Amino acid sequence: MSSKCTANVYKFRFDSQTCDLNFVVLGILANDINLIADSNPVDISFFTPNPDWSLEFYKGETLLRNGYSNFKMTFTIKRALLYYNIVVACPTISFSLLNPLVFLLPIDSGDRIGLSTTILLSYAIFLTMVQMAVPASSNPMSLLLVMMIVTITFSGISVAVTIYISSLYHRDPQSRINNVFKFSGSEIPWRQRLLAIQPGSNDIETVHVKSATEINISWKDVCDGLDKYMMFISYFIVLLVNVAYFIASSV
């Protein structure tokens, strides 16, 4: 005899499933046949352990439902984590951590767009390889699948932003730089200019410090600032998504 039960894969990888088996003698009321459970109604002597699931809980009880005597067995099984952690979760987290590193590469190296595109294509190939390991269900959808979709979407956005920053880097040096780009190239902490003062004179001189708008900002400065911004924002988003996933899966 074989049986199936509906699975809730919302917390896939950390999920446990509870299945109920109901036995009833149809056509014969409880007045004629009454099923009675003894002290040990479920015998697992012939139970064979499964490498993907572990048996956490089981019980048996008799119920009276619609005039029929009903024997109900309840099993709770929990999914083994090791396989899915190694094959699915770890590569997904690794890809999400690799994406922001694209913004650390110098634009002159010419490898930025190639690296970001390679990460995107590698993750797309990875998804086709593990699609059989991730349950395909829309109601409810697995949180891990949502995380994988967010990761590949973010990877695609990183490719687009990398291309845009590279186009800014190769703009005409004489073209006008708007205030937003000037801010990213001058006002951020890592672009602040330090004024060096040489001691050795007792004369008091008035030193004029140029404001951010007076500093000569090039497109290279703008791109450097945007790279730093994007790297910090990217890692913040990656950290937020991963923490949210683990919290939602463990609740």
PDB file of C-alpha atoms in Angstrom:
ATOM      1  CA  MET A   1       0.000   0.000   0.000  1.00  0.00           C
ATOM      2  CA  SER A   2       1.274   3.467  -0.864  1.00  0.00           C
ATOM      3  CA  SER A   3       0.046   6.841   0.266  1.00  0.00           C
ATOM      4  CA  LYS A   4       0.667  10.514  -0.488  1.00  0.00           C
ATOM      5  CA  CYS A   5       0.145  13.676   1.505  1.00  0.00           C
ATOM      6  CA  THR A   6       0.248  17.357   0.602  1.00  0.00           C
ATOM      7  CA  ALA A   7       3.591  19.006   1.438  1.00  0.00           C
ATOM      8  CA  ASN A   8       4.117  22.584   2.578  1.00  0.00           C
ATOM      9  CA  VAL A   9       7.478  23.659   1.102  1.00  0.00           C
ATOM     10  CA  TYR A  10       7.385  27.282   2.308  1.00  0.00           C
ATOM     11  CA  LYS A  11      10.324  26.649   4.674  1.00  0.00           C
ATOM     12  CA  PHE A  12      12.086  24.267   2.294  1.00  0.00           C
ATOM     13  CA  ARG A  13      15.396  22.990   3.647  1.00  0.00           C
ATOM     14  CA  PHE A  14      14.188  23.628   7.198  1.00  0.00           C
ATOM     15  CA  ASP A  15      10.751  22.113   6.686  1.00  0.00           C
ATOM     16  CA  SER A  16       9.007  19.253   8.413  1.00  0.00           C
ATOM     17  CA  GLN A  17       5.901  17.544   7.078  1.00  0.00           C
ATOM     18  CA  THR A  18       3.019  15.984   8.986  1.00  0.00           C
ATOM     19  CA  CYS A  19       1.025  13.275   7.225  1.00  0.00           C
ATOM     20  CA  ASP A  20      -2.212  11.650   8.387  1.00  0.00           C
ATOM     21  CA  LEU A  21      -3.346   8.164   7.343  1.00  0.00           C
ATOM     22  CA  ASN A  22      -7.008   7.380   7.974  1.00  0.00           C
ATOM     23  CA  PHE A  23      -8.408   3.840   7.909  1.00  0.00           C
ATOM     24  CA  VAL A  24     -12.144   3.285   7.919  1.00  0.00           C
ATOM     25  CA  VAL A  25     -14.438   0.379   7.025  1.00  0.00           C
ATOM     26  CA  LEU A  26     -16.825   1.976   4.564  1.00  0.00           C
ATOM     27  CA  GLY A  27     -20.427   0.866   4.591  1.00  0.00           C
ATOM     28  CA  ILE A  28     -20.287  -0.538   8.109  1.00  0.00           C
ATOM     29  CA  LEU A  29     -21.176   1.765  10.991  1.00  0.00           C
ATOM     30  CA  ALA A  30     -19.340   1.964  14.299  1.00  0.00           C
ATOM     31  CA  ASN A  31     -22.186   0.036  15.962  1.00  0.00           C
ATOM     32  CA  ASP A  32     -21.166  -3.025  13.962  1.00  0.00           C
ATOM     33  CA  ILE A  33     -17.370  -2.563  13.761  1.00  0.00           C
ATOM     34  CA  ASN A  34     -15.484  -0.465  16.284  1.00  0.00           C
ATOM     35  CA  LEU A  35     -11.738   0.023  15.739  1.00  0.00           C
ATOM     36  CA  ILE A  36      -9.793   0.166  19.005  1.00  0.00           C
ATOM     37  CA  ALA A  37      -6.152   1.248  19.304  1.00  0.00           C
ATOM     38  CA  ASP A  38      -3.980  -0.600  21.801  1.00  0.00           C
ATOM     39  CA  SER A  39      -1.178   0.867  23.889  1.00  0.00           C
ATOM     40  CA  ASN A  40       1.228   0.744  20.933  1.00  0.00           C
ATOM     41  CA  PRO A  41      -0.961   1.301  17.870  1.00  0.00           C
ATOM     42  CA  VAL A  42       1.886   2.046  15.438  1.00  0.00           C
ATOM     43  CA  ASP A  43       4.527  -0.620  14.906  1.00  0.00           C
ATOM     44  CA  ILE A  44       7.695   0.632  13.199  1.00  0.00           C
ATOM     45  CA  SER A  45       9.557  -2.665  13.311  1.00  0.00           C
ATOM     46  CA  PHE A  46       9.610  -2.734   9.512  1.00  0.00           C
ATOM     47  CA  PHE A  47      10.423   0.953   9.165  1.00  0.00           C
ATOM     48  CA  THR A  48      13.306   1.649   6.768  1.00  0.00           C
ATOM     49  CA  PRO A  49      15.237   4.902   7.386  1.00  0.00           C
ATOM     50  CA  ASN A  50      15.308   7.359   4.497  1.00  0.00           C
ATOM     51  CA  PRO A  51      18.495   9.357   3.703  1.00  0.00           C
ATOM     52  CA  ASP A  52      16.465  12.506   2.951  1.00  0.00           C
ATOM     53  CA  TRP A  53      13.982  12.365   5.821  1.00  0.00           C
ATOM     54  CA  SER A  54      14.030  11.477   9.507  1.00  0.00           C
ATOM     55  CA  LEU A  55      11.009  10.267  11.473  1.00  0.00           C
ATOM     56  CA  GLU A  56      10.426  12.761  14.285  1.00  0.00           C
ATOM     57  CA  PHE A  57       7.043  11.770  15.702  1.00  0.00           C
ATOM     58  CA  TYR A  58       4.258   9.248  15.215  1.00  0.00           C
ATOM     59  CA  LYS A  59       1.047   8.303  16.963  1.00  0.00           C
ATOM     60  CA  GLY A  60      -2.178   6.370  16.400  1.00  0.00           C
ATOM     61  CA  GLU A  61      -5.688   7.001  17.679  1.00  0.00           C
ATOM     62  CA  THR A  62      -9.278   5.975  17.034  1.00  0.00           C
ATOM     63  CA  LEU A  63     -11.970   8.488  16.131  1.00  0.00           C
ATOM     64  CA  LEU A  64     -15.680   8.398  15.498  1.00  0.00           C
ATOM     65  CA  ARG A  65     -16.469  10.367  12.357  1.00  0.00           C
ATOM     66  CA  ASN A  66     -19.818  10.483  10.521  1.00  0.00           C
ATOM     67  CA  GLY A  67     -20.933   7.356  12.323  1.00  0.00           C
ATOM     68  CA  TYR A  68     -17.898   5.340  11.201  1.00  0.00           C
ATOM     69  CA  SER A  69     -15.073   4.098  13.366  1.00  0.00           C
ATOM     70  CA  ASN A  70     -11.871   5.696  12.093  1.00  0.00           C
ATOM     71  CA  PHE A  71      -8.283   4.750  12.891  1.00  0.00           C
ATOM     72  CA  LYS A  72      -5.903   7.677  12.329  1.00  0.00           C
ATOM     73  CA  MET A  73      -2.099   7.474  12.172  1.00  0.00           C
ATOM     74  CA  THR A  74      -0.043  10.673  12.258  1.00  0.00           C
ATOM     75  CA  PHE A  75       3.593  10.858  11.135  1.00  0.00           C
ATOM     76  CA  THR A  76       5.911  13.860  11.331  1.00  0.00           C
ATOM     77  CA  ILE A  77       9.064  13.741   9.212  1.00  0.00           C
ATOM     78  CA  LYS A  78      11.870  16.286   8.976  1.00  0.00           C
ATOM     79  CA  ARG A  79      14.043  16.957   5.939  1.00  0.00           C
ATOM     80  CA  ALA A  80      17.782  16.256   6.172  1.00  0.00           C
ATOM     81  CA  LEU A  81      19.756  19.486   5.674  1.00  0.00           C
ATOM     82  CA  LEU A  82      23.246  18.424   4.603  1.00  0.00           C
ATOM     83  CA  TYR A  83      22.580  17.661   0.921  1.00  0.00           C
ATOM     84  CA  TYR A  84      20.559  20.811   0.256  1.00  0.00           C
ATOM     85  CA  ASN A  85      22.999  22.986   2.202  1.00  0.00           C
ATOM     86  CA  ILE A  86      25.925  21.828   0.066  1.00  0.00           C
ATOM     87  CA  VAL A  87      24.203  21.592  -3.321  1.00  0.00           C
ATOM     88  CA  VAL A  88      21.747  24.511  -3.208  1.00  0.00           C
ATOM     89  CA  ALA A  89      22.158  26.936  -0.307  1.00  0.00           C
ATOM     90  CA  CYS A  90      25.947  27.386  -0.196  1.00  0.00           C
ATOM     91  CA  PRO A  91      26.343  28.130  -3.948  1.00  0.00           C
ATOM     92  CA  THR A  92      23.406  30.563  -3.815  1.00  0.00           C
ATOM     93  CA  ILE A  93      24.947  32.500  -0.926  1.00  0.00           C
ATOM     94  CA  SER A  94      28.376  32.408  -2.610  1.00  0.00           C
ATOM     95  CA  PHE A  95      26.986  33.888  -5.834  1.00  0.00           C
ATOM     96  CA  SER A  96      25.237  36.646  -3.893  1.00  0.00           C
ATOM     97  CA  LEU A  97      28.516  37.527  -2.137  1.00  0.00           C
ATOM     98  CA  LEU A  98      30.485  37.534  -5.402  1.00  0.00           C
ATOM     99  CA  ASN A  99      28.269  40.062  -7.183  1.00  0.00           C
ATOM    100  CA  PRO A 100      29.349  43.206  -5.239  1.00  0.00           C
ATOM    101  CA  LEU A 101      33.047  42.384  -5.723  1.00  0.00           C
ATOM    102  CA  VAL A 102      32.668  43.423  -9.363  1.00  0.00           C
ATOM    103  CA  PHE A 103      32.748  47.060  -8.223  1.00  0.00           C
ATOM    104  CA  LEU A 104      36.210  46.582  -6.678  1.00  0.00           C
ATOM    105  CA  LEU A 105      37.829  45.857 -10.034  1.00  0.00           C
ATOM    106  CA  PRO A 106      39.478  48.860 -11.740  1.00  0.00           C
ATOM    107  CA  ILE A 107      37.615  49.962 -14.837  1.00  0.00           C
ATOM    108  CA  ASP A 108      40.895  50.086 -16.764  1.00  0.00           C
ATOM    109  CA  SER A 109      41.358  46.342 -16.317  1.00  0.00           C
ATOM    110  CA  GLY A 110      38.534  45.635 -18.758  1.00  0.00           C
ATOM    111  CA  ASP A 111      37.374  42.606 -16.770  1.00  0.00           C
ATOM    112  CA  ARG A 112      34.481  44.180 -14.887  1.00  0.00           C
ATOM    113  CA  ILE A 113      31.741  43.582 -17.431  1.00  0.00           C
ATOM    114  CA  GLY A 114      33.172  40.160 -18.262  1.00  0.00           C
ATOM    115  CA  LEU A 115      33.201  39.107 -14.601  1.00  0.00           C
ATOM    116  CA  SER A 116      29.686  40.371 -13.865  1.00  0.00           C
ATOM    117  CA  THR A 117      28.333  38.651 -16.985  1.00  0.00           C
ATOM    118  CA  THR A 118      30.171  35.430 -16.102  1.00  0.00           C
ATOM    119  CA  ILE A 119      28.639  35.421 -12.610  1.00  0.00           C
ATOM    120  CA  LEU A 120      25.170  35.952 -14.074  1.00  0.00           C
ATOM    121  CA  LEU A 121      25.547  33.158 -16.642  1.00  0.00           C
ATOM    122  CA  SER A 122      27.128  30.808 -14.095  1.00  0.00           C
ATOM    123  CA  TYR A 123      24.210  31.272 -11.734  1.00  0.00           C
ATOM    124  CA  ALA A 124      21.723  30.768 -14.572  1.00  0.00           C
ATOM    125  CA  ILE A 125      23.428  27.457 -15.423  1.00  0.00           C
ATOM    126  CA  PHE A 126      23.453  26.546 -11.736  1.00  0.00           C
ATOM    127  CA  LEU A 127      19.693  27.097 -11.549  1.00  0.00           C
ATOM    128  CA  THR A 128      19.099  24.686 -14.430  1.00  0.00           C
ATOM    129  CA  MET A 129      21.230  22.071 -12.655  1.00  0.00           C
ATOM    130  CA  VAL A 130      19.437  22.258  -9.298  1.00  0.00           C
ATOM    131  CA  GLN A 131      15.897  22.831 -10.546  1.00  0.00           C
ATOM    132  CA  MET A 132      15.017  19.215  -9.747  1.00  0.00           C
ATOM    133  CA  ALA A 133      16.263  19.611  -6.171  1.00  0.00           C
ATOM    134  CA  VAL A 134      14.048  22.621  -5.440  1.00  0.00           C
ATOM    135  CA  PRO A 135      10.337  21.818  -5.118  1.00  0.00           C
ATOM    136  CA  ALA A 136       8.182  23.470  -7.776  1.00  0.00           C
ATOM    137  CA  SER A 137       5.155  24.801  -5.934  1.00  0.00           C
ATOM    138  CA  SER A 138       3.335  28.112  -6.197  1.00  0.00           C
ATOM    139  CA  ASN A 139       1.077  27.756  -3.181  1.00  0.00           C
ATOM    140  CA  PRO A 140       3.060  28.381  -1.144  1.00  0.00           C
ATOM    141  CA  MET A 141       6.310  29.191  -2.949  1.00  0.00           C
ATOM    142  CA  SER A 142       9.528  28.126  -1.258  1.00  0.00           C
ATOM    143  CA  LEU A 143      11.481  30.897   0.470  1.00  0.00           C
ATOM    144  CA  LEU A 144      14.694  29.450  -0.943  1.00  0.00           C
ATOM    145  CA  LEU A 145      13.299  29.767  -4.470  1.00  0.00           C
ATOM    146  CA  VAL A 146      12.388  33.404  -3.770  1.00  0.00           C
ATOM    147  CA  MET A 147      15.938  34.009  -2.540  1.00  0.00           C
ATOM    148  CA  MET A 148      17.365  32.424  -5.703  1.00  0.00           C
ATOM    149  CA  ILE A 149      15.153  34.631  -7.884  1.00  0.00           C
ATOM    150  CA  VAL A 150      16.268  37.730  -5.955  1.00  0.00           C
ATOM    151  CA  THR A 151      19.916  36.692  -6.368  1.00  0.00           C
ATOM    152  CA  ILE A 152      19.758  36.261 -10.145  1.00  0.00           C
ATOM    153  CA  THR A 153      17.739  39.498 -10.496  1.00  0.00           C
ATOM    154  CA  PHE A 154      20.317  41.370  -8.445  1.00  0.00           C
ATOM    155  CA  SER A 155      23.077  39.839 -10.574  1.00  0.00           C
ATOM    156  CA  GLY A 156      21.381  41.162 -13.709  1.00  0.00           C
ATOM    157  CA  ILE A 157      21.067  44.632 -12.146  1.00  0.00           C
ATOM    158  CA  SER A 158      24.781  44.530 -11.264  1.00  0.00           C
ATOM    159  CA  VAL A 159      25.632  43.857 -14.919  1.00  0.00           C
ATOM    160  CA  ALA A 160      23.524  46.842 -16.029  1.00  0.00           C
ATOM    161  CA  VAL A 161      25.057  49.167 -13.412  1.00  0.00           C
ATOM    162  CA  THR A 162      28.575  48.006 -14.302  1.00  0.00           C
ATOM    163  CA  ILE A 163      27.972  48.801 -17.973  1.00  0.00           C
ATOM    164  CA  TYR A 164      26.588  52.232 -17.073  1.00  0.00           C
ATOM    165  CA  ILE A 165      29.550  53.118 -14.831  1.00  0.00           C
ATOM    166  CA  SER A 166      31.949  52.000 -17.569  1.00  0.00           C
ATOM    167  CA  SER A 167      30.177  54.290 -20.030  1.00  0.00           C
ATOM    168  CA  LEU A 168      30.585  57.208 -17.597  1.00  0.00           C
ATOM    169  CA  TYR A 169      34.294  56.465 -17.282  1.00  0.00           C
ATOM    170  CA  HIS A 170      34.793  56.811 -21.047  1.00  0.00           C
ATOM    171  CA  ARG A 171      32.838  60.031 -21.429  1.00  0.00           C
ATOM    172  CA  ASP A 172      34.413  63.142 -22.864  1.00  0.00           C
ATOM    173  CA  PRO A 173      36.477  64.747 -20.036  1.00  0.00           C
ATOM    174  CA  GLN A 174      35.155  68.152 -21.109  1.00  0.00           C
ATOM    175  CA  SER A 175      31.495  67.156 -20.760  1.00  0.00           C
ATOM    176  CA  ARG A 176      29.542  68.717 -17.924  1.00  0.00           C
ATOM    177  CA  ILE A 177      29.227  66.809 -14.628  1.00  0.00           C
ATOM    178  CA  ASN A 178      25.968  67.383 -12.777  1.00  0.00           C
ATOM    179  CA  ASN A 179      25.759  67.967  -9.027  1.00  0.00           C
ATOM    180  CA  VAL A 180      24.755  64.399  -8.191  1.00  0.00           C
ATOM    181  CA  PHE A 181      27.848  62.992  -9.858  1.00  0.00           C
ATOM    182  CA  LYS A 182      29.976  65.740  -8.289  1.00  0.00           C
ATOM    183  CA  PHE A 183      28.714  64.675  -4.887  1.00  0.00           C
ATOM    184  CA  SER A 184      29.652  61.041  -5.502  1.00  0.00           C
ATOM    185  CA  GLY A 185      33.087  62.122  -6.665  1.00  0.00           C
ATOM    186  CA  SER A 186      33.949  64.618  -3.924  1.00  0.00           C
ATOM    187  CA  GLU A 187      31.702  64.730  -0.871  1.00  0.00           C
ATOM    188  CA  ILE A 188      31.863  61.100   0.143  1.00  0.00           C
ATOM    189  CA  PRO A 189      34.399  60.351   2.905  1.00  0.00           C
ATOM    190  CA  TRP A 190      36.866  58.357   0.802  1.00  0.00           C
ATOM    191  CA  ARG A 191      37.251  61.247  -1.672  1.00  0.00           C
ATOM    192  CA  GLN A 192      37.927  64.028   0.838  1.00  0.00           C
ATOM    193  CA  ARG A 193      41.081  66.011   0.116  1.00  0.00           C
ATOM    194  CA  LEU A 194      43.501  66.555   2.943  1.00  0.00           C
ATOM    195  CA  LEU A 195      45.281  69.882   3.226  1.00  0.00           C
ATOM    196  CA  ALA A 196      48.983  69.519   4.048  1.00  0.00           C
ATOM    197  CA  ILE A 197      50.423  72.371   6.160  1.00  0.00           C
ATOM    198  CA  GLN A 198      54.175  72.746   6.330  1.00  0.00           C
ATOM    199  CA  PRO A 199      55.490  74.059   9.690  1.00  0.00           C
ATOM    200  CA  GLY A 200      58.532  76.294   9.970  1.00  0.00           C
ATOM    201  CA  SER A 201      57.149  79.793   9.853  1.00  0.00           C
ATOM    202  CA  ASN A 202      55.692  81.901  12.631  1.00  0.00           C
ATOM    203  CA  ASP A 203      53.756  84.044  10.191  1.00  0.00           C
ATOM    204  CA  ILE A 204      50.021  83.609  10.265  1.00  0.00           C
ATOM    205  CA  GLU A 205      48.603  83.117   6.831  1.00  0.00           C
ATOM    206  CA  THR A 206      45.047  82.768   5.692  1.00  0.00           C
ATOM    207  CA  VAL A 207      44.520  79.440   4.001  1.00  0.00           C
ATOM    208  CA  HIS A 208      41.678  79.140   1.538  1.00  0.00           C
ATOM    209  CA  VAL A 209      40.154  75.667   1.374  1.00  0.00           C
ATOM    210  CA  LYS A 210      38.255  74.934  -1.791  1.00  0.00           C
ATOM    211  CA  SER A 211      34.705  73.762  -1.470  1.00  0.00           C
ATOM    212  CA  ALA A 212      33.476  70.592  -3.100  1.00  0.00           C
ATOM    213  CA  THR A 213      32.134  72.502  -6.080  1.00  0.00           C
ATOM    214  CA  GLU A 214      35.493  74.215  -6.614  1.00  0.00           C
ATOM    215  CA  ILE A 215      37.447  70.966  -6.676  1.00  0.00           C
ATOM    216  CA  ASN A 216      38.192  69.704 -10.146  1.00  0.00           C
ATOM    217  CA  ILE A 217      36.145  66.508 -10.380  1.00  0.00           C
ATOM    218  CA  SER A 218      36.814  64.149 -13.261  1.00  0.00           C
ATOM    219  CA  TRP A 219      34.687  61.316 -14.555  1.00  0.00           C
ATOM    220  CA  LYS A 220      37.191  58.905 -13.019  1.00  0.00           C
ATOM    221  CA  ASP A 221      36.457  60.395  -9.583  1.00  0.00           C
ATOM    222  CA  VAL A 222      32.743  60.039 -10.237  1.00  0.00           C
ATOM    223  CA  CYS A 223      33.120  56.384 -11.228  1.00  0.00           C
ATOM    224  CA  ASP A 224      35.286  55.643  -8.192  1.00  0.00           C
ATOM    225  CA  GLY A 225      32.628  57.118  -5.936  1.00  0.00           C
ATOM    226  CA  LEU A 226      29.812  55.224  -7.642  1.00  0.00           C
ATOM    227  CA  ASP A 227      31.769  51.978  -7.330  1.00  0.00           C
ATOM    228  CA  LYS A 228      32.140  52.436  -3.581  1.00  0.00           C
ATOM    229  CA  TYR A 229      28.503  53.381  -3.198  1.00  0.00           C
ATOM    230  CA  MET A 230      27.326  50.378  -5.190  1.00  0.00           C
ATOM    231  CA  MET A 231      29.577  47.956  -3.333  1.00  0.00           C
ATOM    232  CA  PHE A 232      28.325  49.056   0.100  1.00  0.00           C
ATOM    233  CA  ILE A 233      24.688  49.165  -1.033  1.00  0.00           C
ATOM    234  CA  SER A 234      25.036  45.743  -2.668  1.00  0.00           C
ATOM    235  CA  TYR A 235      26.480  44.091   0.416  1.00  0.00           C
ATOM    236  CA  PHE A 236      23.798  45.714   2.568  1.00  0.00           C
ATOM    237  CA  ILE A 237      21.071  44.279   0.326  1.00  0.00           C
ATOM    238  CA  VAL A 238      22.751  40.848   0.225  1.00  0.00           C
ATOM    239  CA  LEU A 239      23.074  40.786   4.025  1.00  0.00           C
ATOM    240  CA  LEU A 240      19.468  41.925   4.445  1.00  0.00           C
ATOM    241  CA  VAL A 241      18.116  39.262   2.071  1.00  0.00           C
ATOM    242  CA  ASN A 242      20.127  36.435   3.661  1.00  0.00           C
ATOM    243  CA  VAL A 243      19.231  37.418   7.228  1.00  0.00           C
ATOM    244  CA  ALA A 244      15.553  37.786   6.289  1.00  0.00           C
ATOM    245  CA  TYR A 245      15.602  34.346   4.662  1.00  0.00           C
ATOM    246  CA  PHE A 246      17.131  32.577   7.662  1.00  0.00           C
ATOM    247  CA  ILE A 247      14.820  34.364  10.115  1.00  0.00           C
ATOM    248  CA  ALA A 248      11.712  33.557   8.062  1.00  0.00           C
ATOM    249  CA  SER A 249      12.806  29.924   7.659  1.00  0.00           C
ATOM    250  CA  SER A 250      13.492  29.386  11.341  1.00  0.00           C
ATOM    251  CA  VAL A 251      10.285  30.955  12.701  1.00  0.00           C
TER     252      VAL A 251
END
